[in-house]
mmCIF file with all atom_site columns, C-alpha atoms in Angstrom:
data_model
loop_
_atom_site.group_PDB
_atom_site.id
_atom_site.type_symbol
_atom_site.label_atom_id
_atom_site.label_alt_id
_atom_site.label_comp_id
_atom_site.label_asym_id
_atom_site.label_entity_id
_atom_site.label_seq_id
_atom_site.pdbx_PDB_ins_code
_atom_site.Cartn_x
_atom_site.Cartn_y
_atom_site.Cartn_z
_atom_site.occupancy
_atom_site.B_iso_or_equiv
_atom_site.pdbx_formal_charge
_atom_site.auth_seq_id
_atom_site.auth_comp_id
_atom_site.auth_asym_id
_atom_site.auth_atom_id
_atom_site.pdbx_PDB_model_num
ATOM 1  C CA . TYR T 1 1  ? 133.047 86.238  65.854  1.00 43.00 ? 5   TYR T CA 1
ATOM 2  C CA . CYS T 1 2  ? 135.084 83.883  63.732  1.00 47.00 ? 6   CYS T CA 1
ATOM 3  C CA . SER T 1 3  ? 133.987 80.971  65.862  1.00 46.00 ? 7   SER T CA 1
ATOM 4  C CA . ARG T 1 4  ? 130.408 81.349  64.751  1.00 50.00 ? 8   ARG T CA 1
ATOM 5  C CA . LYS T 1 5  ? 131.419 81.300  61.110  1.00 49.00 ? 9   LYS T CA 1
ATOM 6  C CA . VAL T 1 6  ? 133.504 78.159  61.568  1.00 49.00 ? 10  VAL T CA 1
ATOM 7  C CA . SER T 1 7  ? 130.944 76.285  63.624  1.00 47.00 ? 11  SER T CA 1
ATOM 8  C CA . SER T 1 8  ? 128.080 77.204  61.315  1.00 49.00 ? 12  SER T CA 1
ATOM 9  C CA . LYS T 1 9  ? 130.022 75.747  58.371  1.00 48.00 ? 13  LYS T CA 1
ATOM 10 C CA . VAL T 1 10 ? 130.599 72.541  60.283  1.00 50.00 ? 14  VAL T CA 1
ATOM 11 C CA . GLU T 1 11 ? 126.967 72.339  61.354  1.00 49.00 ? 15  GLU T CA 1
ATOM 12 C CA . ARG T 1 12 ? 125.876 72.653  57.724  1.00 51.00 ? 16  ARG T CA 1
ATOM 13 C CA . ALA T 1 13 ? 128.051 69.717  56.676  1.00 49.00 ? 17  ALA T CA 1
ATOM 14 C CA . PRO T 1 14 ? 125.946 67.075  54.972  1.00 50.00 ? 18  PRO T CA 1
ATOM 15 C CA . THR T 1 15 ? 124.843 64.227  57.184  1.00 52.00 ? 19  THR T CA 1
ATOM 16 C CA . THR T 1 16 ? 123.730 60.789  56.172  1.00 52.00 ? 20  THR T CA 1
ATOM 17 C CA . MET T 1 17 ? 119.998 60.748  55.784  1.00 54.00 ? 21  MET T CA 1
ATOM 18 C CA . MET T 1 18 ? 118.174 58.149  57.807  1.00 53.00 ? 22  MET T CA 1
ATOM 19 C CA . ASN T 1 19 ? 116.098 56.005  55.549  1.00 58.00 ? 23  ASN T CA 1
ATOM 20 C CA . ALA T 1 20 ? 113.841 53.008  55.853  1.00 58.00 ? 24  ALA T CA 1
ATOM 21 C CA . ASP T 1 21 ? 116.732 50.650  55.021  1.00 67.00 ? 25  ASP T CA 1
ATOM 22 C CA . MET T 1 22 ? 118.604 51.539  58.267  1.00 73.00 ? 26  MET T CA 1
ATOM 23 C CA . ASP T 1 23 ? 118.184 49.192  61.141  1.00 88.00 ? 27  ASP T CA 1
ATOM 24 C CA . PRO T 1 24 ? 117.447 50.650  64.603  1.00 86.00 ? 28  PRO T CA 1
ATOM 25 C CA . VAL T 1 25 ? 121.070 50.296  65.759  1.00 89.00 ? 29  VAL T CA 1
ATOM 26 C CA . GLU T 1 26 ? 122.372 52.227  62.747  1.00 91.00 ? 30  GLU T CA 1
ATOM 27 C CA . ALA T 1 27 ? 119.702 54.884  63.280  1.00 90.00 ? 31  ALA T CA 1
ATOM 28 C CA . GLU T 1 28 ? 120.626 55.185  66.955  1.00 92.00 ? 32  GLU T CA 1
ATOM 29 C CA . ASN T 1 29 ? 124.324 55.397  66.045  1.00 93.00 ? 33  ASN T CA 1
ATOM 30 C CA . GLN T 1 30 ? 123.516 58.124  63.522  1.00 94.00 ? 34  GLN T CA 1
ATOM 31 C CA . VAL T 1 31 ? 121.576 60.111  66.136  1.00 95.00 ? 35  VAL T CA 1
ATOM 32 C CA . GLU T 1 32 ? 124.443 59.732  68.620  1.00 96.00 ? 36  GLU T CA 1
ATOM 33 C CA . LEU T 1 33 ? 126.943 60.822  65.980  1.00 96.00 ? 37  LEU T CA 1
ATOM 34 C CA . GLU T 1 34 ? 124.883 63.894  65.137  1.00 97.00 ? 38  GLU T CA 1
ATOM 35 C CA . GLU T 1 35 ? 124.531 64.737  68.836  1.00 97.00 ? 39  GLU T CA 1
ATOM 36 C CA . LYS T 1 36 ? 128.295 64.362  69.351  1.00 97.00 ? 40  LYS T CA 1
ATOM 37 C CA . THR T 1 37 ? 128.932 66.568  66.333  1.00 97.00 ? 41  THR T CA 1
ATOM 38 C CA . ARG T 1 38 ? 126.541 69.191  67.676  1.00 98.00 ? 42  ARG T CA 1
ATOM 39 C CA . LEU T 1 39 ? 128.205 69.092  71.103  1.00 98.00 ? 43  LEU T CA 1
ATOM 40 C CA . ILE T 1 40 ? 131.693 69.326  69.587  1.00 98.00 ? 44  ILE T CA 1
ATOM 41 C CA . ASN T 1 41 ? 130.608 72.336  67.546  1.00 98.00 ? 45  ASN T CA 1
ATOM 42 C CA . GLN T 1 42 ? 129.139 73.934  70.648  1.00 98.00 ? 46  GLN T CA 1
ATOM 43 C CA . VAL T 1 43 ? 132.342 73.308  72.633  1.00 98.00 ? 47  VAL T CA 1
ATOM 44 C CA . LEU T 1 44 ? 134.449 74.772  69.820  1.00 98.00 ? 48  LEU T CA 1
ATOM 45 C CA . GLU T 1 45 ? 132.259 77.856  69.672  1.00 98.00 ? 49  GLU T CA 1
ATOM 46 C CA . LEU T 1 46 ? 132.515 78.294  73.436  1.00 98.00 ? 50  LEU T CA 1
ATOM 47 C CA . GLN T 1 47 ? 136.299 77.885  73.274  1.00 98.00 ? 51  GLN T CA 1
ATOM 48 C CA . HIS T 1 48 ? 136.539 80.570  70.610  1.00 98.00 ? 52  HIS T CA 1
ATOM 49 C CA . THR T 1 49 ? 134.277 82.838  72.620  1.00 98.00 ? 53  THR T CA 1
ATOM 50 C CA . LEU T 1 50 ? 136.458 82.286  75.682  1.00 98.00 ? 54  LEU T CA 1
ATOM 51 C CA . GLU T 1 51 ? 139.569 83.089  73.645  1.00 98.00 ? 55  GLU T CA 1
ATOM 52 C CA . ASP T 1 52 ? 137.921 86.290  72.400  1.00 98.00 ? 56  ASP T CA 1
ATOM 53 C CA . LEU T 1 53 ? 136.948 87.289  75.941  1.00 98.00 ? 57  LEU T CA 1
ATOM 54 C CA . SER T 1 54 ? 140.420 86.510  77.277  1.00 98.00 ? 58  SER T CA 1
ATOM 55 C CA . ALA T 1 55 ? 141.998 88.655  74.572  1.00 98.00 ? 59  ALA T CA 1
ATOM 56 C CA . ARG T 1 56 ? 139.590 91.471  75.422  1.00 98.00 ? 60  ARG T CA 1
ATOM 57 C CA . VAL T 1 57 ? 140.423 91.193  79.147  1.00 98.00 ? 61  VAL T CA 1
ATOM 58 C CA . ASP T 1 58 ? 144.133 91.358  78.322  1.00 98.00 ? 62  ASP T CA 1
ATOM 59 C CA . ALA T 1 59 ? 143.586 94.454  76.172  1.00 98.00 ? 63  ALA T CA 1
ATOM 60 C CA . VAL T 1 60 ? 141.574 96.146  78.929  1.00 98.00 ? 64  VAL T CA 1
ATOM 61 C CA . LYS T 1 61 ? 144.260 95.308  81.518  1.00 98.00 ? 65  LYS T CA 1
ATOM 62 C CA . GLU T 1 62 ? 146.922 96.798  79.260  1.00 98.00 ? 66  GLU T CA 1
ATOM 63 C CA . GLU T 1 63 ? 144.867 99.943  78.703  1.00 98.00 ? 67  GLU T CA 1
ATOM 64 C CA . ASN T 1 64 ? 144.243 100.209 82.450  1.00 98.00 ? 68  ASN T CA 1
ATOM 65 C CA . LEU T 1 65 ? 147.983 100.048 83.195  1.00 98.00 ? 69  LEU T CA 1
ATOM 66 C CA . LYS T 1 66 ? 148.664 102.698 80.579  1.00 98.00 ? 70  LYS T CA 1
ATOM 67 C CA . LEU T 1 67 ? 146.007 104.994 82.042  1.00 98.00 ? 71  LEU T CA 1
ATOM 68 C CA . LYS T 1 68 ? 147.346 104.490 85.588  1.00 98.00 ? 72  LYS T CA 1
ATOM 69 C CA . SER T 1 69 ? 150.794 105.472 84.397  1.00 98.00 ? 73  SER T CA 1
ATOM 70 C CA . GLU T 1 70 ? 149.426 108.565 82.660  1.00 98.00 ? 74  GLU T CA 1
ATOM 71 C CA . ASN T 1 71 ? 147.509 109.493 85.819  1.00 98.00 ? 75  ASN T CA 1
ATOM 72 C CA . GLN T 1 72 ? 150.695 109.246 87.884  1.00 98.00 ? 76  GLN T CA 1
ATOM 73 C CA . VAL T 1 73 ? 152.529 111.522 85.450  1.00 97.00 ? 77  VAL T CA 1
ATOM 74 C CA . LEU T 1 74 ? 149.679 114.042 85.489  1.00 97.00 ? 78  LEU T CA 1
ATOM 75 C CA . GLY T 1 75 ? 149.472 113.885 89.276  1.00 96.00 ? 79  GLY T CA 1
ATOM 76 C CA . GLN T 1 76 ? 153.191 114.597 89.601  1.00 97.00 ? 80  GLN T CA 1
ATOM 77 C CA . TYR T 1 77 ? 152.892 117.431 87.079  1.00 96.00 ? 81  TYR T CA 1
ATOM 78 C CA . ILE T 1 78 ? 150.032 118.999 89.054  1.00 94.00 ? 82  ILE T CA 1
ATOM 79 C CA . GLU T 1 79 ? 151.971 118.657 92.314  1.00 93.00 ? 83  GLU T CA 1
ATOM 80 C CA . ASN T 1 80 ? 154.962 120.372 90.711  1.00 93.00 ? 84  ASN T CA 1
ATOM 81 C CA . LEU T 1 81 ? 152.782 123.211 89.425  1.00 92.00 ? 85  LEU T CA 1
ATOM 82 C CA . MET T 1 82 ? 151.151 123.652 92.809  1.00 90.00 ? 86  MET T CA 1
ATOM 83 C CA . SER T 1 83 ? 154.484 123.711 94.656  1.00 90.00 ? 87  SER T CA 1
ATOM 84 C CA . ALA T 1 84 ? 155.865 126.275 92.197  1.00 89.00 ? 88  ALA T CA 1
ATOM 85 C CA . SER T 1 85 ? 152.839 128.560 92.562  1.00 87.00 ? 89  SER T CA 1
ATOM 86 C CA . SER T 1 86 ? 152.614 131.055 95.425  1.00 81.00 ? 90  SER T CA 1
ATOM 87 C CA . VAL T 1 87 ? 148.843 130.589 95.527  1.00 81.00 ? 91  VAL T CA 1
ATOM 88 C CA . PHE T 1 88 ? 149.221 127.076 96.922  1.00 75.00 ? 92  PHE T CA 1
ATOM 89 C CA . GLN T 1 89 ? 152.068 127.814 99.367  1.00 73.00 ? 93  GLN T CA 1
ATOM 90 C CA . THR T 1 90 ? 151.287 127.263 103.039 1.00 69.00 ? 94  THR T CA 1
ATOM 91 C CA . THR T 1 91 ? 151.179 130.372 105.176 1.00 64.00 ? 95  THR T CA 1
ATOM 92 C CA . ASP T 1 92 ? 152.767 130.546 108.592 1.00 62.00 ? 96  ASP T CA 1
ATOM 93 C CA . THR T 1 93 ? 150.276 132.560 110.700 1.00 60.00 ? 97  THR T CA 1
ATOM 94 C CA . LYS T 1 94 ? 152.374 132.431 113.881 1.00 60.00 ? 98  LYS T CA 1
ATOM 95 C CA . SER T 1 95 ? 155.344 134.236 112.343 1.00 56.00 ? 99  SER T CA 1
ATOM 96 C CA . LYS T 1 96 ? 153.053 136.995 110.999 1.00 56.00 ? 100 LYS T CA 1
ATOM 97 C CA . ARG T 1 97 ? 151.572 137.692 114.452 1.00 54.00 ? 101 ARG T CA 1
ATOM 98 C CA . LYS T 1 98 ? 154.962 138.312 116.119 1.00 52.00 ? 102 LYS T CA 1
#
């Protein structure tokens, strides 16, 4: 999936290293920022996955409609062959007995 390639590039983006000079508020802000970034990447990946699945569902629906149409044509063809063949003609047993 393309989404995995994109999100993995974003996840590998360099982040500011926490060091001893950071005060606790800055460190907490950095952790929150990294968590938000991780969540955004996860949401983007899920969106791309959903788009991929939706496209696949659409393709399957289209293929299903095409196959239904082909089945109708084949069914009509078989009916026509059967009606044209004497093997499949109905017999009237009452008229034969008289």
